[in-house]
Coordinates of C-alpha atoms and ligand atoms in Angstrom, one line a residue:
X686 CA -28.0 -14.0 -25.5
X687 CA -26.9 -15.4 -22.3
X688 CA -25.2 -13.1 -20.3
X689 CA -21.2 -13.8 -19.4
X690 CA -20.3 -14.4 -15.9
X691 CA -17.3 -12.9 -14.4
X692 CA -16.1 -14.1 -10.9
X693 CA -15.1 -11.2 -8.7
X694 CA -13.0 -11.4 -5.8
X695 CA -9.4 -10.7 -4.2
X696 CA -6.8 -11.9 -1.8
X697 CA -4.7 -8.6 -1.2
X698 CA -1.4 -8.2 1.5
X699 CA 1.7 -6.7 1.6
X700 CA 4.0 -8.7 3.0
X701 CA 7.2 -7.2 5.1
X702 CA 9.1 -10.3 5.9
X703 CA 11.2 -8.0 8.6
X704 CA 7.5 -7.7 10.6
X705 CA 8.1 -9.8 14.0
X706 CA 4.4 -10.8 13.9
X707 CA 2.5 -13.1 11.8
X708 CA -0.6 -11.7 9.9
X709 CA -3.3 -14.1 11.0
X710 CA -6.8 -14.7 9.7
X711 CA -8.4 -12.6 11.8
X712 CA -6.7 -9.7 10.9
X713 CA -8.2 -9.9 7.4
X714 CA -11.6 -10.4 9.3
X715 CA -11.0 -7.0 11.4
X716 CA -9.8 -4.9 8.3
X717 CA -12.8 -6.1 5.5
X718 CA -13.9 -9.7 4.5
X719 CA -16.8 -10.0 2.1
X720 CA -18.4 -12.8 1.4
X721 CA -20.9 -13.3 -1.9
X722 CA -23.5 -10.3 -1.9
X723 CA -21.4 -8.7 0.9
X724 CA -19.1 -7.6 -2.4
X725 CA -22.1 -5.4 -3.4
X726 CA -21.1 -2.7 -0.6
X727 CA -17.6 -2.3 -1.9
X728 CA -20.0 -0.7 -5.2
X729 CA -19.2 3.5 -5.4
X730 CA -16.1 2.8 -3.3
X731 CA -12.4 3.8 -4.9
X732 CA -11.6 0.0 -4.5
X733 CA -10.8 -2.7 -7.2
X734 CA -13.5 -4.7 -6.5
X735 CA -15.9 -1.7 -6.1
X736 CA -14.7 -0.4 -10.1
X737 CA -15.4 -3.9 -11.5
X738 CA -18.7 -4.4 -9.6
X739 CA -19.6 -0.9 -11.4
X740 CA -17.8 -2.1 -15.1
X741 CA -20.6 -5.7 -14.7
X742 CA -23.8 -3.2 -13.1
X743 CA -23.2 -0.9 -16.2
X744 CA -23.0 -3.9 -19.0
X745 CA -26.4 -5.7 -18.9
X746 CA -24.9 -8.3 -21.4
X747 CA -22.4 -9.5 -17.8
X748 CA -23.6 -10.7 -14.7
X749 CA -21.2 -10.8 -11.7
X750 CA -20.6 -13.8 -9.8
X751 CA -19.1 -12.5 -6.6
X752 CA -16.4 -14.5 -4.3
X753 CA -14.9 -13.3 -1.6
X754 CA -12.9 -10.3 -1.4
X755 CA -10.3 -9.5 1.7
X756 CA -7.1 -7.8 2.7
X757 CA -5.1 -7.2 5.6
X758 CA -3.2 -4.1 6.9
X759 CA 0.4 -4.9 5.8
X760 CA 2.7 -7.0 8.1
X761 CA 4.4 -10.1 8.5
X762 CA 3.9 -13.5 6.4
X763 CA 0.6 -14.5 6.1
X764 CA -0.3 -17.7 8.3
X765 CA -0.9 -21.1 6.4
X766 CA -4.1 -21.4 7.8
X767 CA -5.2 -17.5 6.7
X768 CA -4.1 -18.2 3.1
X769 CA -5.6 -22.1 3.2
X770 CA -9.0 -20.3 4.5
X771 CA -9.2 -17.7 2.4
X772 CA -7.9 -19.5 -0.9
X773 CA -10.3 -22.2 0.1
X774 CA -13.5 -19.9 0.0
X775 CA -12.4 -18.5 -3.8
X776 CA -11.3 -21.9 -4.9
X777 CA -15.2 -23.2 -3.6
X778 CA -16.7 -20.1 -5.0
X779 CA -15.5 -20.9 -8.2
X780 CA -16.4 -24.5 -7.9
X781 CA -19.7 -24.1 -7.7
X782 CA -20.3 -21.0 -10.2
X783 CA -18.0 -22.0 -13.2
X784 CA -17.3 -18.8 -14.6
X785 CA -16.5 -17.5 -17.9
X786 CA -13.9 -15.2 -16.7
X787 CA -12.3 -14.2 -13.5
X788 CA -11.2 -10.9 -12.2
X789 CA -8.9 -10.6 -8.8
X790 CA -8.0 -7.8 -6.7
X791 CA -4.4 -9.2 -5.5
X792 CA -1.3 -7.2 -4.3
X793 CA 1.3 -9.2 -5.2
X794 CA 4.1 -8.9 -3.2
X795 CA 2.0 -11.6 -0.7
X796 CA 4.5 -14.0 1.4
X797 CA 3.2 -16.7 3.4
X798 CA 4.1 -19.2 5.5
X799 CA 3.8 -21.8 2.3
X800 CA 5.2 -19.2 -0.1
X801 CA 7.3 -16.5 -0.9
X802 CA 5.5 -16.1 -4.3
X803 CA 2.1 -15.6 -2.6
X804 CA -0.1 -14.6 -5.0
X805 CA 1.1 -17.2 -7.7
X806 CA 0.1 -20.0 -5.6
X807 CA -3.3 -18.0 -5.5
X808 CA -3.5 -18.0 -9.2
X809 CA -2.8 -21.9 -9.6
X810 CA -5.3 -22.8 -7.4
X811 CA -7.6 -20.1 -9.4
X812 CA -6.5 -22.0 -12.3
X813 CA -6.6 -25.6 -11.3
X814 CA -10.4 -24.8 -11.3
X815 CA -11.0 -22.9 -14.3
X816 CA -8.6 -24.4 -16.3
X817 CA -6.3 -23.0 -19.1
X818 CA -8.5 -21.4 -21.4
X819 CA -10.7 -19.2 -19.2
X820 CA -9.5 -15.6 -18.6
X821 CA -7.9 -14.8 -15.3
X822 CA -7.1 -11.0 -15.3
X823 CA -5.3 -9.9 -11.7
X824 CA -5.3 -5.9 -11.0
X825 CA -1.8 -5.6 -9.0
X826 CA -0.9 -2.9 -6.7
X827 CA 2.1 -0.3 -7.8
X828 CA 4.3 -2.0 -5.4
X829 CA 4.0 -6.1 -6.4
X830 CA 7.1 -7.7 -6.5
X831 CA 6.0 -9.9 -9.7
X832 CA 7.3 -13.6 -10.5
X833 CA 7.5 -15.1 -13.9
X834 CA 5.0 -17.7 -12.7
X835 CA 2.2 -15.1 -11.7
X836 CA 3.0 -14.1 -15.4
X837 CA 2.5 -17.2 -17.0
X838 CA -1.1 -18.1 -14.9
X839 CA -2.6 -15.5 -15.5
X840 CA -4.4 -14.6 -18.6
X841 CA -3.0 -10.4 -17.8
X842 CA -1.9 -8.6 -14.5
X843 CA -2.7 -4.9 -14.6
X844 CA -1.1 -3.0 -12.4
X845 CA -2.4 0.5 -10.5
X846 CA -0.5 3.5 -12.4
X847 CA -0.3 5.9 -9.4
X848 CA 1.1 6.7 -6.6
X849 CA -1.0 7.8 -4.3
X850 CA -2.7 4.9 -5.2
X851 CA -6.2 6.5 -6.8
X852 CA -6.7 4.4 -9.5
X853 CA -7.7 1.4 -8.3
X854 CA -11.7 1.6 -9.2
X855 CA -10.4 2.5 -12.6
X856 CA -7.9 -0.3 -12.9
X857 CA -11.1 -2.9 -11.8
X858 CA -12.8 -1.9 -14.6
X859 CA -9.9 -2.1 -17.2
X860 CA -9.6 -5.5 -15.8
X861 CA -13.3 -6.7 -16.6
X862 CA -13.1 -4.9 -19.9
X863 CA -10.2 -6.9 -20.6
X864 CA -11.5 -10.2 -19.5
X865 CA -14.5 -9.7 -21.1
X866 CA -13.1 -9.1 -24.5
X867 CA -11.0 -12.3 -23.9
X868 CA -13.9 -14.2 -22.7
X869 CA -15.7 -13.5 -26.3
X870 CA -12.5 -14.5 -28.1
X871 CA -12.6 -10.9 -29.5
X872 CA -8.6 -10.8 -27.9
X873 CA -5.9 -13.4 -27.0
X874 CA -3.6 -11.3 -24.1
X875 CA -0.1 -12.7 -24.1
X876 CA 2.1 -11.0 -21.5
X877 CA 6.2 -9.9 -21.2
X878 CA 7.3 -9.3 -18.2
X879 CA 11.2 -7.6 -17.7
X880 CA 12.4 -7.1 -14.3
X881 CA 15.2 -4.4 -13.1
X882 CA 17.2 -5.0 -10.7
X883 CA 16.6 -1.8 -8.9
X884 CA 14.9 -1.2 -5.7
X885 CA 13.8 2.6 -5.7
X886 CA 12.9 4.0 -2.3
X887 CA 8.9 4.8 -1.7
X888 CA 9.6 9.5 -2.4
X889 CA 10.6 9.3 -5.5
X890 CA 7.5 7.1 -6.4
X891 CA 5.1 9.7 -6.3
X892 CA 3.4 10.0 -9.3
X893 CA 3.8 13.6 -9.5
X894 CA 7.3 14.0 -9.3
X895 CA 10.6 12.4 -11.3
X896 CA 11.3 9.9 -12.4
X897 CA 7.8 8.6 -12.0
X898 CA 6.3 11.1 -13.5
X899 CA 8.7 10.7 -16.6
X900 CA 8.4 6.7 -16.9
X901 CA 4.5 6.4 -16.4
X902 CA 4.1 9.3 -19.3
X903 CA 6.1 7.1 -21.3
X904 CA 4.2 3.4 -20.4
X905 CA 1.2 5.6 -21.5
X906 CA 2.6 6.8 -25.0
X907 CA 4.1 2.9 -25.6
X908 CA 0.0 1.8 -24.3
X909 CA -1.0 3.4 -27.0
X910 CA 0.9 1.4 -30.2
X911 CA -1.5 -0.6 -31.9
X912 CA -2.0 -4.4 -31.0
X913 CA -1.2 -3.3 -27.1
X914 CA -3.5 -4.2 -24.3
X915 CA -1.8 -2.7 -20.9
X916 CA 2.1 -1.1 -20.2
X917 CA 2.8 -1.2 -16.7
X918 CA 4.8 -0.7 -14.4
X919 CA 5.7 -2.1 -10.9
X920 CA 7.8 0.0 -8.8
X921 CA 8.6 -3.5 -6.1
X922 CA 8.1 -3.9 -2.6
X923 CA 11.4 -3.9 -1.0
X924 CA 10.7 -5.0 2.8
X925 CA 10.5 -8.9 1.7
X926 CA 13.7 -10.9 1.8
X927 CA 12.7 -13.0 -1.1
X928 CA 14.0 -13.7 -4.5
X929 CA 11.2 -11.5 -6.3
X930 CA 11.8 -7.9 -5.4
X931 CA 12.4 -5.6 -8.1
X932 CA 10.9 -3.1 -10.2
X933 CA 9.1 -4.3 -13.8
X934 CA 7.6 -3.7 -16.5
X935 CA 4.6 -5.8 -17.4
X936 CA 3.2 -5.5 -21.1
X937 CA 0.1 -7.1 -22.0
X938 CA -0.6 -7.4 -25.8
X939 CA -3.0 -9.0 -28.0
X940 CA -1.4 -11.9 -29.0
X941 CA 2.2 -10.4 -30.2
X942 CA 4.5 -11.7 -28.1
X943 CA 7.5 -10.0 -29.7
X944 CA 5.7 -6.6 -29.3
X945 CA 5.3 -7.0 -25.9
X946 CA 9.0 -8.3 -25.4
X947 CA 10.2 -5.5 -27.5
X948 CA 8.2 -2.6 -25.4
X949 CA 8.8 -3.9 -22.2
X950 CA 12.5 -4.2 -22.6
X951 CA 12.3 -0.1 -24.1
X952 CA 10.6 1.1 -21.1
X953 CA 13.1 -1.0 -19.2
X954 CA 15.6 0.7 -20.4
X955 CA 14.2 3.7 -20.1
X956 CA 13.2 3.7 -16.2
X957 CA 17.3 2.1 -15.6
X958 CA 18.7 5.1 -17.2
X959 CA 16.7 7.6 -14.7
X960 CA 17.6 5.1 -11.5
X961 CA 19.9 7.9 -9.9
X962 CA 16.9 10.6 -9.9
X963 CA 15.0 7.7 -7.4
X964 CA 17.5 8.9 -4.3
X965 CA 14.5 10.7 -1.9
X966 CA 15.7 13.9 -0.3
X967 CA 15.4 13.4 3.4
X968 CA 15.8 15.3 6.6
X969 CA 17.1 13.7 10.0
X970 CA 14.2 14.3 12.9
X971 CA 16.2 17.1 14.4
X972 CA 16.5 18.8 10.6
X973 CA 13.0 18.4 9.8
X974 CA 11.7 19.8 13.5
X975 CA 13.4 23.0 13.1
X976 CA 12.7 23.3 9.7
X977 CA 9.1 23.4 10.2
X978 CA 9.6 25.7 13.6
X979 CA 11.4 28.1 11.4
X980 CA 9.0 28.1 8.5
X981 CA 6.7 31.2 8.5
X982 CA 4.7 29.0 7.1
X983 CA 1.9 26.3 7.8
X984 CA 0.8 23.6 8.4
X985 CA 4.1 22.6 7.3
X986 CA 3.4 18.3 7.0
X987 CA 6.6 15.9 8.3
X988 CA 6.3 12.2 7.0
X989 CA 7.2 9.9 9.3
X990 CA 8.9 7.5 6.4
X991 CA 10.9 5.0 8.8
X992 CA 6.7 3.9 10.3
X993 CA 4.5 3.5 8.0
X994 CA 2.2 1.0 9.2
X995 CA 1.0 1.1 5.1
X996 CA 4.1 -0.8 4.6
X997 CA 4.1 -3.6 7.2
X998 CA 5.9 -1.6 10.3
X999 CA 4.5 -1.2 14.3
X1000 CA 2.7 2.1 14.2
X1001 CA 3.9 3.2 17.3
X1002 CA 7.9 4.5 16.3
X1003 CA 8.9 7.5 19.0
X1004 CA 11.7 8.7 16.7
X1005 CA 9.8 11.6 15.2
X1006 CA 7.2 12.6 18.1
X1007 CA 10.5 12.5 20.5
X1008 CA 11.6 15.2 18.0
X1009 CA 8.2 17.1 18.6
X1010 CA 7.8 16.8 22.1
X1011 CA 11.7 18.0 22.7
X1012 CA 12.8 20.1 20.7
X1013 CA 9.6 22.4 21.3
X1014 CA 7.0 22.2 18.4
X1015 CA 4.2 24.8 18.8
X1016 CA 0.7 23.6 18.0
X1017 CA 1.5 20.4 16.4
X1018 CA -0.6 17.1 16.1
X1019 CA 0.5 13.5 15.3
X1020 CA -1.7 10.8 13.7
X1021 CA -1.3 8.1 14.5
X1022 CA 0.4 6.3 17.2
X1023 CA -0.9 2.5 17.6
X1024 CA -0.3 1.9 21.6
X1025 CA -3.9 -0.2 22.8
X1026 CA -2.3 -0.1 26.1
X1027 CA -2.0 3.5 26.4
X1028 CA -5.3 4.1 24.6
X1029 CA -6.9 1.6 27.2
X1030 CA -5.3 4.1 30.0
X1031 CA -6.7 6.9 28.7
X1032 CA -10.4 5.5 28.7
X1033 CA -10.3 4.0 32.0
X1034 CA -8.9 7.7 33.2
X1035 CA -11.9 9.7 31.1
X1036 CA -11.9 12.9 29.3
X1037 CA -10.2 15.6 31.1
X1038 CA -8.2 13.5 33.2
X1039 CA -4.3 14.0 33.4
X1040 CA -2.7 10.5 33.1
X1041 CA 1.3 9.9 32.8
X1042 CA 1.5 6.9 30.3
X1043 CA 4.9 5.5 28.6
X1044 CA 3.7 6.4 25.0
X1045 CA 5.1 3.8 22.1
X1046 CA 8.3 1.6 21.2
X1047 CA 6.4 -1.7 22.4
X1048 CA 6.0 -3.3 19.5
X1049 CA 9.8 -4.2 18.8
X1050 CA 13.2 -2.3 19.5
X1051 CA 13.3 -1.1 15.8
X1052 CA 10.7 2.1 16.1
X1053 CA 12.4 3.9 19.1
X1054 CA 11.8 3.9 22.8
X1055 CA 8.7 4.6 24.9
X1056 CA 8.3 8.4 26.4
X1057 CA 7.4 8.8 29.1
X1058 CA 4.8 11.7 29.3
X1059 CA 2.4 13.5 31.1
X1060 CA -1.3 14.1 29.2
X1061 CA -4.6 15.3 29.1
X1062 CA -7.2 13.0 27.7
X1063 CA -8.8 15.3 25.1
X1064 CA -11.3 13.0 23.6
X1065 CA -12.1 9.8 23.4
X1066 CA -14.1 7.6 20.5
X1067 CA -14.4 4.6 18.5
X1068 CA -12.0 5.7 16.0
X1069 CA -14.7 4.8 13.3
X1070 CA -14.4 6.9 10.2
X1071 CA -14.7 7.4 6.6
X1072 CA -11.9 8.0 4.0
X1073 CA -12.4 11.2 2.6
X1074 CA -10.4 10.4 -0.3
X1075 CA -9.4 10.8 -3.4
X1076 CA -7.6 7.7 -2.1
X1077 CA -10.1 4.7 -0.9
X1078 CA -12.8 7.2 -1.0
X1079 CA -16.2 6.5 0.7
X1080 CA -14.2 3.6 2.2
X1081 CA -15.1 2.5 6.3
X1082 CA -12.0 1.9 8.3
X1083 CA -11.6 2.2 12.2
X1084 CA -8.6 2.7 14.2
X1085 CA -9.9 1.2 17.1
X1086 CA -10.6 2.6 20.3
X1087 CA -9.1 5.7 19.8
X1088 CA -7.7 8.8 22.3
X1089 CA -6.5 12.0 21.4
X1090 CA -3.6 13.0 24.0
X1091 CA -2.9 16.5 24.2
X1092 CA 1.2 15.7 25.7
X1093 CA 4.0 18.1 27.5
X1094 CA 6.9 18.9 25.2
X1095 CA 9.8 19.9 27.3
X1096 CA 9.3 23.9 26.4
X1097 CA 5.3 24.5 27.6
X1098 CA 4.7 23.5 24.0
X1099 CA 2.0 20.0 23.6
X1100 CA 1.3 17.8 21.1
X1101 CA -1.6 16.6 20.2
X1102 CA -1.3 12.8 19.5
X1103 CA -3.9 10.7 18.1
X1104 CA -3.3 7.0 20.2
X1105 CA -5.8 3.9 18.5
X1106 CA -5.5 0.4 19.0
X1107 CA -5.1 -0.4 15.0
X1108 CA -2.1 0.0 13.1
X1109 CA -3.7 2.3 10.6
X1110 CA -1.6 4.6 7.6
X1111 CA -2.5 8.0 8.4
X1112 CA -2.7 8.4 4.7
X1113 CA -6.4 11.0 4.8
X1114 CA -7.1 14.4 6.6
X1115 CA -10.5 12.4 7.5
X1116 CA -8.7 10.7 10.5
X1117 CA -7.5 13.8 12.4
X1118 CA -11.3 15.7 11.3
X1119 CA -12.5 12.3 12.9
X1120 CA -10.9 13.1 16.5
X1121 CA -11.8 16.8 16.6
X1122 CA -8.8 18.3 15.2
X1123 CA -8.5 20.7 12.4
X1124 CA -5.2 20.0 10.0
X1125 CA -5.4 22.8 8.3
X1126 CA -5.1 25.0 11.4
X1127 CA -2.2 23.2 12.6
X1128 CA 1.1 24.9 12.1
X1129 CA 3.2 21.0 12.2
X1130 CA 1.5 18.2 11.2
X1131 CA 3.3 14.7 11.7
X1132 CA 1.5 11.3 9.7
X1133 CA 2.8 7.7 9.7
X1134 CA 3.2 7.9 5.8
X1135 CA 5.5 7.5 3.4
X1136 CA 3.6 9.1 0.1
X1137 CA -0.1 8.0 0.2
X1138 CA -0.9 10.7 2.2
X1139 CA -0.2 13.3 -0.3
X1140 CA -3.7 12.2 -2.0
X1141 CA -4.9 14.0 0.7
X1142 CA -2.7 16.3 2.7
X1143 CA -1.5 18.4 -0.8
X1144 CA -4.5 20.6 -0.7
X1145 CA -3.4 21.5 2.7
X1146 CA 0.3 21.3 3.3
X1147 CA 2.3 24.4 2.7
X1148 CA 5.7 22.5 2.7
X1149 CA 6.1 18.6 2.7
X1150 CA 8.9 17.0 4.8
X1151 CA 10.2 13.7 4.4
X1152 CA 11.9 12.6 7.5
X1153 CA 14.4 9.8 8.1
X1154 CA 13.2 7.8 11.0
X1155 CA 14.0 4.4 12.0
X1156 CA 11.7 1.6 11.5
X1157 CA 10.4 -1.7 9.4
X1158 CA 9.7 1.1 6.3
X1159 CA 13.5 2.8 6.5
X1160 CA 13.9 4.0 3.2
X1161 CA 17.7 3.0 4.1
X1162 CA 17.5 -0.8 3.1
X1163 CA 21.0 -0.9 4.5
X1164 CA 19.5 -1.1 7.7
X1165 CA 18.1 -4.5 6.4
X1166 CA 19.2 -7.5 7.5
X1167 CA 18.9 -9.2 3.6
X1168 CA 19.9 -13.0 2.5
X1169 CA 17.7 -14.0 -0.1
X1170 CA 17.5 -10.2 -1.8
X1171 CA 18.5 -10.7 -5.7
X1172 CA 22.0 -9.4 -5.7
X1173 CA 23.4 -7.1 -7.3
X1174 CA 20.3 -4.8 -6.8
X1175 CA 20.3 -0.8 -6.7
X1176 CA 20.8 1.1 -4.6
X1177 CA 22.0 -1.4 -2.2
X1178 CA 24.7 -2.1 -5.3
X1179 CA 26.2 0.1 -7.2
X1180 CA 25.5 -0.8 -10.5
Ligands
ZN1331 ZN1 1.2 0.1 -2.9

């Protein structure tokens, strides 16, 4: 029998439309672009693309035809000529190959300078290729802010279930199961989509906690009713000023379009009533700072919510180190502050040398104001280093050149900041152990992260703090300048 051929290959960005930047092609070249056989080395990695490459290796009846698979570190709206580029090289890939199926690693709450529905203008073109009847499965992250049309081109979108994000090899090779079931005609997905108008803020998303926990126990339970392919669940991306924000529920079945209609509009219901238990529990920087001085305890971890370059913002917000530094935090360390300028300081200075740099606020006047400190270079590196996981795990990232400033808090205390050239989430211990430092023997810890550094951190945090700072990922969307938001939408409405 001839084997089937399944098309591999993803387009993935988050998209805040607040961003003052534009994300440009070569910021998908600097954070991972594989092209063809390239795709092999995402194999044994906790990545999409590296679960479906796995699902095809494992089934000798499947052969993988690989595309191209990139992403960018979240930001502003994708150029025209990123999206043309990158679209292009799929579109060609799958030109040449003709596939029986497709699988795609997409995001889905992608906005460009041609779209606000990103990744459904990625699926048409998919589709103008393949045609109507060939399966196109999409694995979606937690946060997509999901469109009726990316519904209907699709063949089914599977959604991650967790956050932390960990199950994103898993969900790849869900997807190629599915699409190679449709591909044999041995199931006809038909997919429901029902959107919320709620918005939830990122704390209460962890998986681990309500409601989440509550909601994705029940998607499971529905999964599981006979005739039903995948119940998910998209929890919305709400830095985009675009009409598709908003949580949903996504239900795949095989062929029972009522079913799915009638499930998602239960679990609907289900997550609308729990909206209230979304409100995070948050500390101002002054609150959290003394909280952790006066905690026996350590390390005690703060999370720098207002910054999290994970969800499009600078990377280099004072609000939180300011706290640190003046207030008087004993033996704390900060990962990571994105400033190229002062990292480019601290390497022409060398190790050991005392330089005064104005550290942060560059990037816009939303993330606070540069400080002005003195520091001691501590180290200097590459800032190459490998996700530890169990999020991305065995993944390669780099933060750029990178400099670990030891700077003077205004009581003798210092704080040991970690200052790259990338805008990197400091969502795994591995980045700190990377530049010499030790977390667990830290008594504060600070991290540019609004919850995927729990994967991580857990093992080692005594107490978690989640801290109100300003910035592009305020988990107060008041603060947000919105015209084209779907209104009325919770919390920002009280509905
Ligand atoms: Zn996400």
């Amino acid at each position: 029998m001839k084997p089937l051929r399944i098309a591999v290959g993803g387009l993935s960005h988050e998209t805040n439309t607040f961003a003052s930047w534009h994300t440009e092609l070569v910021d998908f070249e600097a954070n991972g672009y594989f092209r063809g056989d390239e795709l092999r080395s995402q194999a044994g990695t906790n990545t999409v693309v590296g679960g479906a490459i796995e699902a095809i290796d494992s089934d000798p009846s499947i052969e993988l035809i690989p595309l191209i698979a990139t992403s960018a570190i979240p930001g502003g709206f994708v150029t025209a000529r990123a999206v043309n580029e990158i679209e292009g090289e799929i579109v060609a890939g799958l030109r040449i190959s003709r596939p029986d199926a497709v699988v795609l690693d997409l995001h889905g709450a992608m906005v460009t300078e041609l779209s606000d529905d990103g990744e459904s203008e990625t699926l048409a073109r998919v589709r103008d290729i393949v045609g109507p009847n060939t399966p196109v499965v999409a694995v979606l992250d937690l946060h997509a802010n999901v469109s009726q049309r990316m519904v209907d081109l699709a063949s089914a979108l599977i959604p991650y279930d967790t956050y932390p994000h960990v199950d994103n090899a898993e969900r790849g090779r869900e997807a190629v199961a599915i699409a190679t079931r449709a591909a044999r005609g041995e199931i006809a997905p038909v997919t429901a989509l029902v959107k919320l108008p709620l918005l939830p803020p990122g704390p209460k998303q962890f998986s681990k906690v309500e409601p989440t926990k509550s909601i994705m126990a029940r998607a499971f339970d529905l999964e599981a009713t006979p005739g039903v392919i995948n119940v998910g669940v998209t929890y919305s991306f709400p830095y985009a000023d675009c009409p598709f924000p908003g949580m949903g529920v996504i239900v795949t079945t095989d062929g029972d379009r009522v079913l799915a209609e009638r499930i998602g509009r239960e679990l609907a219901d289900f997550i609308w009533e729990r909206r209230e238990a979304f409100r995070p529990d948050v500390m101002t920087v002054e609150q959290a700072v003394h909280a952790a001085m006066s905690d026996p305890d350590g390390p005690i971890v703060l999370a720098d919510l207002g910054d999290n370059p994970g969800g499009g913002s600078a990377g280099d917000g004072t609000a939180l180190l300011w706290g640190l530094l003046d207030l008087g935090a004993p033996n704390a360390a900060f990962a990571t502050l994105a400033d190229p300028e002062v990292a480019a300081a601290a390497f022409a200075a060398g190790e050991g040398a005392t330089i005064q740099v104005e550290l942060g606020g560059k990037a816009d006047d939303l993330h606070g104001f540069p400080i002005p400190v003195t520091a001691i270079v501590r180290s200097l590196s590459s800032g190459d280093f490998i996700y530890e996981g169990p999020m991305n795990s065995g993944v390669a990232d780099t933060l750029g050149r990178t400099a670990v400033l030891a700077c003077d808090g205004r009581y003798d205390n210092k704080v040991e900041v970690i200052v790259c050239e990338r805008r990197v989430q400091a969502l795994d211990a591995a980045i700190y152990r990377s530049q010499g430092i030790e977390p667990a023997e830290k008594k504060i810890i600070a991290v540019k992260s609004a919850v995927h550094f729990r994967s991580s951190f857990d093992s080692i945090a005594k107490r978690i703090i989640e801290v109100d700072t300003p910035g592009l990922t305020s988990v107060d969307f008041s603060r947000f300048p919105y015209r084209r938001l779907p209104r009325p939408i919770w919390p920002l409405d009280n509905i």
